[in-house]
Coordinates of N, CA, C and O and ligand atoms in Angstrom, one line a residue:
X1 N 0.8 -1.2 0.0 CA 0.0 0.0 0.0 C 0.9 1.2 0.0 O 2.0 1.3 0.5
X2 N 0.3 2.2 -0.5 CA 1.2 3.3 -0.8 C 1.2 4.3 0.6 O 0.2 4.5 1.3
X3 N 2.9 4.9 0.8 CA 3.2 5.1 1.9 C 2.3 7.0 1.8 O 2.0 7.5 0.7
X4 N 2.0 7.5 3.0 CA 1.6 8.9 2.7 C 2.9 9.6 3.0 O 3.7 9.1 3.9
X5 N 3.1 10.8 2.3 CA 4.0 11.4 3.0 C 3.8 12.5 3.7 O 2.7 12.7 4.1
X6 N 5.2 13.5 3.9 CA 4.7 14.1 5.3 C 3.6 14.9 4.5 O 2.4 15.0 4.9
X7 N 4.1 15.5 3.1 CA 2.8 17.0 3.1 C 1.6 16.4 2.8 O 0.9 17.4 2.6
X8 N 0.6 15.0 2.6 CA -0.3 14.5 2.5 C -0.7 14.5 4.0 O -1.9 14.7 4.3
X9 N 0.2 14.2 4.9 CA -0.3 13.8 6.3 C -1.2 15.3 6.9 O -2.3 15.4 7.6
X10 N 0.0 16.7 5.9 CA -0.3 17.8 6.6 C -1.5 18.4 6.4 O -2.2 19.1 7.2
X11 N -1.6 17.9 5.1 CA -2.9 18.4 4.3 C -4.5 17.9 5.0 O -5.7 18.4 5.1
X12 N -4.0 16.7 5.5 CA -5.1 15.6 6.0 C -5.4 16.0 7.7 O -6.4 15.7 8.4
X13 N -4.3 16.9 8.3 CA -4.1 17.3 9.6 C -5.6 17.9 10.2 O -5.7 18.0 11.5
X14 N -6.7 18.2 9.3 CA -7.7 19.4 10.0 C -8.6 17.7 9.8 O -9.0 17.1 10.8
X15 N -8.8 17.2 8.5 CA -9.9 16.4 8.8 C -9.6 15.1 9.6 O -10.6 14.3 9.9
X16 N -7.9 14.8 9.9 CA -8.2 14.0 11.1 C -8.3 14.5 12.4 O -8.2 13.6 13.2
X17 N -8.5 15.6 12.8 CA -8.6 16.0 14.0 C -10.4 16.0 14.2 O -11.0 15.5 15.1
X18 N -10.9 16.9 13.1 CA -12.1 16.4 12.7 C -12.6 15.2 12.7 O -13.7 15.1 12.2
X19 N -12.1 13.9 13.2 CA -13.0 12.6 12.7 C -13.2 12.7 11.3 O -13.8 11.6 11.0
X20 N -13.1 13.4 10.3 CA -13.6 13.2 9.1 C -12.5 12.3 8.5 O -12.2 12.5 7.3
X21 N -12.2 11.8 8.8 CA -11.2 10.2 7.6 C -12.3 9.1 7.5 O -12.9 8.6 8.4
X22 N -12.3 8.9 6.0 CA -12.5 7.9 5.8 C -11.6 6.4 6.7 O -10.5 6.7 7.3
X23 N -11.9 5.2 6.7 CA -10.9 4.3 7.7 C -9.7 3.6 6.9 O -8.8 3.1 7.6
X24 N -9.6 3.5 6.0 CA -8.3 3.6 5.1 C -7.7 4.7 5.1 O -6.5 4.4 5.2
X25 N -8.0 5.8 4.9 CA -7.1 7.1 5.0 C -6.7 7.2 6.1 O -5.6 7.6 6.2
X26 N -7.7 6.9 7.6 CA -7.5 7.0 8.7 C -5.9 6.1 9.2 O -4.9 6.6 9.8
X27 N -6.1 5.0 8.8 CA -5.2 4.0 9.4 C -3.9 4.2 8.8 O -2.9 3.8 9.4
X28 N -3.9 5.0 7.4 CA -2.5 5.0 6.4 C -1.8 6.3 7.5 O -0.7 6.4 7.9
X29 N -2.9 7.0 7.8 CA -2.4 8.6 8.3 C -1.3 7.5 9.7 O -0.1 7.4 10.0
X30 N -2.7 6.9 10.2 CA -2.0 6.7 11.8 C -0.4 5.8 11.7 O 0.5 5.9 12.4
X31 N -0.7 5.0 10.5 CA 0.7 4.5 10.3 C 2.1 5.5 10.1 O 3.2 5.4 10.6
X32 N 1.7 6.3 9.4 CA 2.3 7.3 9.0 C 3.1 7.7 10.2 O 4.3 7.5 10.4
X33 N 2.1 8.4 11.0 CA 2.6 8.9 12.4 C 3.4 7.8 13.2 O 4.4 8.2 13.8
X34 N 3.1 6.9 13.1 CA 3.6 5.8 14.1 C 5.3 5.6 13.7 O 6.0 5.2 14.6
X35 N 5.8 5.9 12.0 CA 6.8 6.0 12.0 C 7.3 7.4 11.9 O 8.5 7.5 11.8
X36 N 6.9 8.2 11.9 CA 7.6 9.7 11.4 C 7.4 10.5 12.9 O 6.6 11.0 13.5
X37 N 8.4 10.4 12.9 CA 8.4 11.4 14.8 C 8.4 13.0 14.0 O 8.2 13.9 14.9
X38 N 8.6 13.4 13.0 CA 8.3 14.8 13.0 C 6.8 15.1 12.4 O 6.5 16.2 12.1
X39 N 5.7 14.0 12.1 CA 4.9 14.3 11.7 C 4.3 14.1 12.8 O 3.4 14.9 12.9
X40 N 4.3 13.3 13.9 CA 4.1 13.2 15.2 C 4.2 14.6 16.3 O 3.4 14.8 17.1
X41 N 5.3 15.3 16.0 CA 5.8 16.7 16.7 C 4.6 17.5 15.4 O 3.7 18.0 16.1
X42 N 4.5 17.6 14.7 CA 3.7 18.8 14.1 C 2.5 18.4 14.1 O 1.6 19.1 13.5
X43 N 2.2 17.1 14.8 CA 0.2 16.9 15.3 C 0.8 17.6 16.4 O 0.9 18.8 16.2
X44 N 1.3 17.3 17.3 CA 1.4 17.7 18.5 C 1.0 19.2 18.9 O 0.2 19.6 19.7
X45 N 2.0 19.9 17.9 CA 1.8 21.5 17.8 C 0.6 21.8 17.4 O -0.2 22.4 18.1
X46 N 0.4 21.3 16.3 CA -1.1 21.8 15.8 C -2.2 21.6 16.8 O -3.0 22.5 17.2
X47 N -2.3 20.3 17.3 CA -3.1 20.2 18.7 C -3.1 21.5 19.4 O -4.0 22.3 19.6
X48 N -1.6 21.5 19.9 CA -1.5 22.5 20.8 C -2.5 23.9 20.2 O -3.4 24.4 20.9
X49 N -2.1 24.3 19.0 CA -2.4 25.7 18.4 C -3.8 25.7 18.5 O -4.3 26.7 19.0
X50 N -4.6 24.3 17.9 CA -5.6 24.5 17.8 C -6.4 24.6 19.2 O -7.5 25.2 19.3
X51 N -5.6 24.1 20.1 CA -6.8 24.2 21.6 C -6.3 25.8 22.2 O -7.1 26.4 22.9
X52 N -4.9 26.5 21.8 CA -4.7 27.7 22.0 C -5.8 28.6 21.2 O -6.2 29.6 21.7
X53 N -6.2 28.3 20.3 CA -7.4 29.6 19.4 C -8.6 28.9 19.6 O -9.6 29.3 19.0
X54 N -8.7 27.7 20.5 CA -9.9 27.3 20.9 C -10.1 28.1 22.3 O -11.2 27.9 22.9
X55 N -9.3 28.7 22.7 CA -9.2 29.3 24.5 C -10.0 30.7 24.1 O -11.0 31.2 24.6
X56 N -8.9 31.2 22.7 CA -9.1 32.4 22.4 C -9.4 32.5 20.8 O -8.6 33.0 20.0
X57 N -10.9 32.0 20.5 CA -11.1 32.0 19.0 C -11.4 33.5 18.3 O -12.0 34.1 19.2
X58 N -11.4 33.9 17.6 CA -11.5 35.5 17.0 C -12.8 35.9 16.6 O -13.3 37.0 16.7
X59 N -13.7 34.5 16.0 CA -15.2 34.2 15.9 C -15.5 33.3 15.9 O -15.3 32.6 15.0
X60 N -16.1 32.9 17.4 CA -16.5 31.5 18.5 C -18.1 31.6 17.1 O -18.8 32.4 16.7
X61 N -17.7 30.0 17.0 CA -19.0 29.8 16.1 C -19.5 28.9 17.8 O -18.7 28.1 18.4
X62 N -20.7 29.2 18.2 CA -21.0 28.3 19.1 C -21.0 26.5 18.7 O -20.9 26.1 17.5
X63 N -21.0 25.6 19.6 CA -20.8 24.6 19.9 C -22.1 23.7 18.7 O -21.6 22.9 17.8
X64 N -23.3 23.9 18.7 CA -24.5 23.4 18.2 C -24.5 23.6 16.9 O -24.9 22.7 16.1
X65 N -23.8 25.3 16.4 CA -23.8 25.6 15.0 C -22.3 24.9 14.4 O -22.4 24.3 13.3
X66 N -21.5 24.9 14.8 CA -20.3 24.2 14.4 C -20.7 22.7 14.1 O -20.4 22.1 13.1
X67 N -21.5 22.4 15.1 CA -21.6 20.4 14.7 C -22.6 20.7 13.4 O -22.3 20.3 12.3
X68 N -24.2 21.7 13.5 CA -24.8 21.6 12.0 C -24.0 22.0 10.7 O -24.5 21.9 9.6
X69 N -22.8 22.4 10.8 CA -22.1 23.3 9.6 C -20.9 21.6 9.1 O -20.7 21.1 8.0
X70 N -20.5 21.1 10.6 CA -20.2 20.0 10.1 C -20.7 18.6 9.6 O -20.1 17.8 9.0
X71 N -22.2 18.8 10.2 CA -22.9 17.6 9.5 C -23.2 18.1 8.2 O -23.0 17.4 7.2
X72 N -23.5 19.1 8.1 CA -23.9 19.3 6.2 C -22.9 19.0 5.7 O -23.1 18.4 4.6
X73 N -21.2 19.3 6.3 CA -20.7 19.1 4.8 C -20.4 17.5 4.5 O -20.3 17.0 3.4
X74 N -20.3 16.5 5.8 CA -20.3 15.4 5.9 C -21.7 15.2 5.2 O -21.6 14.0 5.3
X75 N -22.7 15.4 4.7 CA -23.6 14.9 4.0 C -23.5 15.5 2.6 O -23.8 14.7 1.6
X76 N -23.1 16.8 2.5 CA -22.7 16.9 1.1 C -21.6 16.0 0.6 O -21.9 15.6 -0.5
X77 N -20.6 15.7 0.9 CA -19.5 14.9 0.6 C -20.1 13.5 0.1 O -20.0 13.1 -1.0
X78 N -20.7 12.7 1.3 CA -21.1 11.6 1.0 C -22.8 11.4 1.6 O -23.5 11.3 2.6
X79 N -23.0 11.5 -0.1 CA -24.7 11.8 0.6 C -25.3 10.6 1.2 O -26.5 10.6 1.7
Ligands
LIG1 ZN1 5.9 12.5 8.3

């Protein structure tokens, strides 16, 4: 199976934090990680960043409207 590399991992970084992977993409990603300690360090940060602009977001979409904006697009994608 074909290996991902890092800038595939990076590109993939928002929709696996999202839950949004498909489970093939999901498992290639996590392999991925399992060998690459610097794509391991740049989840890490990103984590970090993202729960830092979750402390202090610029425009808090509330909690209810975020999950309906995320179910539409998860139903537009795959109806
Ligand atoms: Zn990597």
């Amino acid at each position: 199976m074909k290996r991902f590399s890092c800038g595939e991992l990076v590109d993939l970084v928002t929709a696996y934090l999202e839950n949004d992977l498909d489970d093939p993409t999901l498992r290639r990603l996590q392999e991925h990680l399992a060998g690459c300690e610097g794509c391991r360090r740049y989840l890490a940060q990103f984590r970090a960043t993202v729960g830092a602009l979750g402390a202090l977001p610029p425009e808090p979409l509330a909690a209810p409207a975020r999950e309906r904006l995320l179910a539409a697009f998860r139903r537009r994608r795959r109806p």
